[in-house]
PDB file of C-alpha atoms in Angstrom:
ATOM      1  CA  UNK A   1     -16.471  33.725 -14.504  1.00 94.00           C
ATOM      2  CA  UNK A   2     -15.783  35.453 -17.701  1.00 94.00           C
ATOM      3  CA  UNK A   3     -18.126  35.345 -20.689  1.00 96.00           C
ATOM      4  CA  UNK A   4     -17.238  35.831 -24.321  1.00 96.00           C
ATOM      5  CA  UNK A   5     -19.972  36.691 -26.820  1.00 96.00           C
ATOM      6  CA  UNK A   6     -18.334  34.278 -29.271  1.00 95.00           C
ATOM      7  CA  UNK A   7     -15.409  31.966 -29.802  1.00 93.00           C
ATOM      8  CA  UNK A   8     -14.027  34.546 -32.250  1.00 93.00           C
ATOM      9  CA  UNK A   9     -13.953  37.143 -29.473  1.00 95.00           C
ATOM     10  CA  UNK A  10     -12.121  34.697 -27.230  1.00 93.00           C
ATOM     11  CA  UNK A  11      -9.590  33.949 -29.989  1.00 92.00           C
ATOM     12  CA  UNK A  12      -8.975  37.685 -30.511  1.00 93.00           C
ATOM     13  CA  UNK A  13      -8.612  38.611 -26.887  1.00 92.00           C
ATOM     14  CA  UNK A  14      -6.675  35.593 -25.611  1.00 87.00           C
ATOM     15  CA  UNK A  15      -4.702  34.161 -28.562  1.00 83.00           C
ATOM     16  CA  UNK A  16      -2.557  31.142 -27.876  1.00 84.00           C
ATOM     17  CA  UNK A  17      -2.321  27.401 -28.236  1.00 85.00           C
ATOM     18  CA  UNK A  18      -4.777  26.540 -25.541  1.00 88.00           C
ATOM     19  CA  UNK A  19      -7.480  28.808 -26.990  1.00 89.00           C
ATOM     20  CA  UNK A  20      -6.789  27.497 -30.473  1.00 91.00           C
ATOM     21  CA  UNK A  21      -7.346  23.962 -29.115  1.00 92.00           C
ATOM     22  CA  UNK A  22     -10.640  25.034 -27.595  1.00 93.00           C
ATOM     23  CA  UNK A  23     -11.677  26.228 -31.078  1.00 94.00           C
ATOM     24  CA  UNK A  24     -10.577  22.834 -32.486  1.00 94.00           C
ATOM     25  CA  UNK A  25     -12.711  21.009 -29.927  1.00 95.00           C
ATOM     26  CA  UNK A  26     -15.732  23.261 -30.685  1.00 95.00           C
ATOM     27  CA  UNK A  27     -15.297  22.567 -34.465  1.00 95.00           C
ATOM     28  CA  UNK A  28     -15.429  18.825 -33.810  1.00 95.00           C
ATOM     29  CA  UNK A  29     -18.287  19.011 -31.292  1.00 95.00           C
ATOM     30  CA  UNK A  30     -21.283  18.629 -33.603  1.00 93.00           C
ATOM     31  CA  UNK A  31     -20.071  15.187 -34.763  1.00 94.00           C
ATOM     32  CA  UNK A  32     -19.171  13.758 -31.330  1.00 95.00           C
ATOM     33  CA  UNK A  33     -21.389  11.544 -29.113  1.00 96.00           C
ATOM     34  CA  UNK A  34     -22.438  12.584 -25.682  1.00 95.00           C
ATOM     35  CA  UNK A  35     -20.307  11.174 -22.910  1.00 93.00           C
ATOM     36  CA  UNK A  36     -16.855  10.030 -23.840  1.00 95.00           C
ATOM     37  CA  UNK A  37     -13.868  12.241 -23.209  1.00 94.00           C
ATOM     38  CA  UNK A  38     -11.491  13.342 -25.941  1.00 95.00           C
ATOM     39  CA  UNK A  39      -8.221  15.231 -25.818  1.00 93.00           C
ATOM     40  CA  UNK A  40      -6.082  17.484 -27.912  1.00 92.00           C
ATOM     41  CA  UNK A  41      -2.432  17.384 -27.044  1.00 85.00           C
ATOM     42  CA  UNK A  42      -1.625  17.219 -23.360  1.00 82.00           C
ATOM     43  CA  UNK A  43      -3.264  20.469 -22.398  1.00 82.00           C
ATOM     44  CA  UNK A  44      -6.950  19.984 -23.147  1.00 91.00           C
ATOM     45  CA  UNK A  45      -9.728  17.402 -22.584  1.00 93.00           C
ATOM     46  CA  UNK A  46     -13.312  17.805 -23.624  1.00 95.00           C
ATOM     47  CA  UNK A  47     -16.634  16.050 -23.858  1.00 95.00           C
ATOM     48  CA  UNK A  48     -20.159  16.638 -24.995  1.00 96.00           C
ATOM     49  CA  UNK A  49     -22.685  16.681 -22.186  1.00 95.00           C
ATOM     50  CA  UNK A  50     -26.466  16.911 -22.293  1.00 92.00           C
ATOM     51  CA  UNK A  51     -27.559  16.980 -18.675  1.00 86.00           C
ATOM     52  CA  UNK A  52     -27.482  19.164 -15.671  1.00 83.00           C
ATOM     53  CA  UNK A  53     -26.080  18.242 -12.274  1.00 78.00           C
ATOM     54  CA  UNK A  54     -28.658  17.219  -9.640  1.00 80.00           C
ATOM     55  CA  UNK A  55     -26.074  16.849  -6.855  1.00 83.00           C
ATOM     56  CA  UNK A  56     -26.229  20.458  -5.613  1.00 87.00           C
ATOM     57  CA  UNK A  57     -22.395  20.327  -5.352  1.00 94.00           C
ATOM     58  CA  UNK A  58     -20.151  22.738  -7.155  1.00 95.00           C
ATOM     59  CA  UNK A  59     -16.753  21.637  -8.588  1.00 94.00           C
ATOM     60  CA  UNK A  60     -13.502  23.561  -8.717  1.00 94.00           C
ATOM     61  CA  UNK A  61     -10.314  22.710 -10.518  1.00 91.00           C
ATOM     62  CA  UNK A  62      -6.794  23.920  -9.870  1.00 87.00           C
ATOM     63  CA  UNK A  63      -4.659  22.819 -12.741  1.00 85.00           C
ATOM     64  CA  UNK A  64      -7.315  22.933 -15.538  1.00 85.00           C
ATOM     65  CA  UNK A  65      -9.712  25.738 -16.409  1.00 89.00           C
ATOM     66  CA  UNK A  66     -13.350  24.787 -17.005  1.00 93.00           C
ATOM     67  CA  UNK A  67     -15.121  26.259 -20.056  1.00 95.00           C
ATOM     68  CA  UNK A  68     -18.675  25.757 -21.311  1.00 96.00           C
ATOM     69  CA  UNK A  69     -19.785  26.242 -24.908  1.00 97.00           C
ATOM     70  CA  UNK A  70     -23.521  25.513 -25.493  1.00 97.00           C
ATOM     71  CA  UNK A  71     -24.248  23.787 -28.747  1.00 96.00           C
ATOM     72  CA  UNK A  72     -28.118  23.483 -29.011  1.00 93.00           C
ATOM     73  CA  UNK A  73     -29.605  25.553 -26.273  1.00 95.00           C
ATOM     74  CA  UNK A  74     -28.464  27.804 -23.403  1.00 95.00           C
ATOM     75  CA  UNK A  75     -26.760  26.395 -20.279  1.00 96.00           C
ATOM     76  CA  UNK A  76     -27.486  27.853 -16.900  1.00 96.00           C
ATOM     77  CA  UNK A  77     -24.541  27.833 -14.565  1.00 96.00           C
ATOM     78  CA  UNK A  78     -24.290  28.502 -10.784  1.00 95.00           C
ATOM     79  CA  UNK A  79     -20.882  29.906  -9.873  1.00 97.00           C
ATOM     80  CA  UNK A  80     -19.456  30.731  -6.459  1.00 96.00           C
ATOM     81  CA  UNK A  81     -16.157  31.823  -4.943  1.00 95.00           C
ATOM     82  CA  UNK A  82     -14.432  28.765  -3.343  1.00 94.00           C
ATOM     83  CA  UNK A  83     -13.626  30.841  -0.230  1.00 93.00           C
ATOM     84  CA  UNK A  84     -17.340  31.308   0.473  1.00 94.00           C
ATOM     85  CA  UNK A  85     -18.295  27.626   0.028  1.00 96.00           C
ATOM     86  CA  UNK A  86     -18.079  24.609   2.323  1.00 95.00           C
ATOM     87  CA  UNK A  87     -15.595  21.986   1.164  1.00 95.00           C
ATOM     88  CA  UNK A  88     -17.276  18.559   1.100  1.00 95.00           C
ATOM     89  CA  UNK A  89     -14.419  16.718  -0.637  1.00 93.00           C
ATOM     90  CA  UNK A  90     -10.811  17.806  -0.383  1.00 92.00           C
ATOM     91  CA  UNK A  91      -8.786  18.433  -3.488  1.00 87.00           C
ATOM     92  CA  UNK A  92      -7.856  15.295  -5.320  1.00 81.00           C
ATOM     93  CA  UNK A  93      -4.825  15.705  -7.608  1.00 82.00           C
ATOM     94  CA  UNK A  94      -5.666  12.555  -9.542  1.00 81.00           C
ATOM     95  CA  UNK A  95      -8.890  14.107 -10.826  1.00 83.00           C
ATOM     96  CA  UNK A  96      -7.947  17.801 -10.322  1.00 84.00           C
ATOM     97  CA  UNK A  97     -11.258  18.334  -8.534  1.00 85.00           C
ATOM     98  CA  UNK A  98     -12.542  19.635  -5.230  1.00 90.00           C
ATOM     99  CA  UNK A  99     -16.252  19.634  -4.297  1.00 94.00           C
ATOM    100  CA  UNK A 100     -18.155  22.312  -2.416  1.00 95.00           C
ATOM    101  CA  UNK A 101     -21.594  23.048  -1.274  1.00 95.00           C
ATOM    102  CA  UNK A 102     -23.097  26.507  -0.626  1.00 94.00           C
ATOM    103  CA  UNK A 103     -23.469  27.841   2.859  1.00 92.00           C
ATOM    104  CA  UNK A 104     -26.210  30.284   3.960  1.00 91.00           C
ATOM    105  CA  UNK A 105     -23.570  33.004   3.567  1.00 87.00           C
ATOM    106  CA  UNK A 106     -22.514  31.962   0.027  1.00 90.00           C
ATOM    107  CA  UNK A 107     -23.190  34.467  -2.706  1.00 92.00           C
ATOM    108  CA  UNK A 108     -23.852  32.337  -5.775  1.00 95.00           C
ATOM    109  CA  UNK A 109     -24.339  33.883  -9.211  1.00 96.00           C
ATOM    110  CA  UNK A 110     -26.386  32.379 -11.938  1.00 96.00           C
ATOM    111  CA  UNK A 111     -25.426  32.854 -15.623  1.00 97.00           C
ATOM    112  CA  UNK A 112     -27.306  32.007 -18.802  1.00 97.00           C
ATOM    113  CA  UNK A 113     -24.811  31.114 -21.445  1.00 97.00           C
ATOM    114  CA  UNK A 114     -26.336  31.104 -24.967  1.00 97.00           C
ATOM    115  CA  UNK A 115     -25.425  29.113 -28.050  1.00 96.00           C
ATOM    116  CA  UNK A 116     -22.260  30.619 -29.526  1.00 95.00           C
ATOM    117  CA  UNK A 117     -21.066  32.167 -26.250  1.00 97.00           C
ATOM    118  CA  UNK A 118     -18.156  30.865 -24.156  1.00 97.00           C
ATOM    119  CA  UNK A 119     -18.052  30.751 -20.315  1.00 97.00           C
ATOM    120  CA  UNK A 120     -14.688  30.347 -18.603  1.00 95.00           C
ATOM    121  CA  UNK A 121     -14.486  29.591 -14.882  1.00 94.00           C
ATOM    122  CA  UNK A 122     -11.773  31.317 -12.923  1.00 89.00           C
ATOM    123  CA  UNK A 123      -9.329  29.381 -10.712  1.00 87.00           C
ATOM    124  CA  UNK A 124     -10.906  30.696  -7.488  1.00 92.00           C
ATOM    125  CA  UNK A 125     -14.419  29.675  -8.534  1.00 95.00           C
ATOM    126  CA  UNK A 126     -16.534  26.531  -8.352  1.00 96.00           C
ATOM    127  CA  UNK A 127     -19.371  25.751 -10.781  1.00 96.00           C
ATOM    128  CA  UNK A 128     -22.425  23.580 -11.379  1.00 94.00           C
ATOM    129  CA  UNK A 129     -24.621  23.224 -14.457  1.00 94.00           C
ATOM    130  CA  UNK A 130     -28.129  23.722 -13.103  1.00 93.00           C
ATOM    131  CA  UNK A 131     -30.126  23.571 -16.286  1.00 90.00           C
ATOM    132  CA  UNK A 132     -29.883  22.835 -19.998  1.00 90.00           C
ATOM    133  CA  UNK A 133     -32.211  21.516 -22.652  1.00 90.00           C
ATOM    134  CA  UNK A 134     -29.493  20.757 -25.171  1.00 93.00           C
ATOM    135  CA  UNK A 135     -25.969  19.593 -25.640  1.00 95.00           C
ATOM    136  CA  UNK A 136     -22.918  21.571 -24.571  1.00 96.00           C
ATOM    137  CA  UNK A 137     -19.168  21.288 -24.875  1.00 96.00           C
ATOM    138  CA  UNK A 138     -17.354  21.115 -21.530  1.00 96.00           C
ATOM    139  CA  UNK A 139     -13.629  21.793 -21.842  1.00 95.00           C
ATOM    140  CA  UNK A 140     -10.835  21.333 -19.242  1.00 93.00           C
ATOM    141  CA  UNK A 141      -7.743  23.214 -20.428  1.00 89.00           C
ATOM    142  CA  UNK A 142      -4.357  23.422 -18.752  1.00 83.00           C
ATOM    143  CA  UNK A 143      -3.738  26.605 -16.929  1.00 75.00           C
ATOM    144  CA  UNK A 144       0.040  25.791 -17.249  1.00 59.00           C
ATOM    145  CA  UNK A 145       2.579  28.552 -17.724  1.00 45.00           C
ATOM    146  CA  UNK A 146       0.264  30.698 -19.856  1.00 44.00           C
ATOM    147  CA  UNK A 147      -2.438  31.771 -17.474  1.00 42.00           C
ATOM    148  CA  UNK A 148      -5.789  32.784 -18.820  1.00 41.00           C
ATOM    149  CA  UNK A 149      -6.501  36.428 -18.198  1.00 45.00           C
ATOM    150  CA  UNK A 150      -9.206  35.873 -15.572  1.00 43.00           C
ATOM    151  CA  UNK A 151      -7.275  33.333 -13.418  1.00 39.00           C
TER     152      UNK A 151
END
């Protein structure tokens, strides 16, 4: 996982269409309802969420990077390397997801992402939101031909 102190830092360090679209989604976020998915072009989908995941499963994506941008309060993420996790649902290319659960040997990291910060999950990582008291923007952006620096 890579953390940016601000969206401005992300825009400076990784300029490009996908990152500009993340900024567009973030600008729209305060006016959007919790739940429904929205898209910008064919490379980015996003939604406002306001809950953590009770399932204990971590999700990984292959074709789309996952980013988290807290809006009201911090978001606490658990992140693990997919190679250290037990696969509980094989990769599904219709949803671009694969589900994992930790094993006793898994080394999971917890991150507190504050309002204004950006967390981007690498292609070899799986993630779960374990706590939040506010709304956050969850973005799925195409890895496509222009790879994000950490993937």
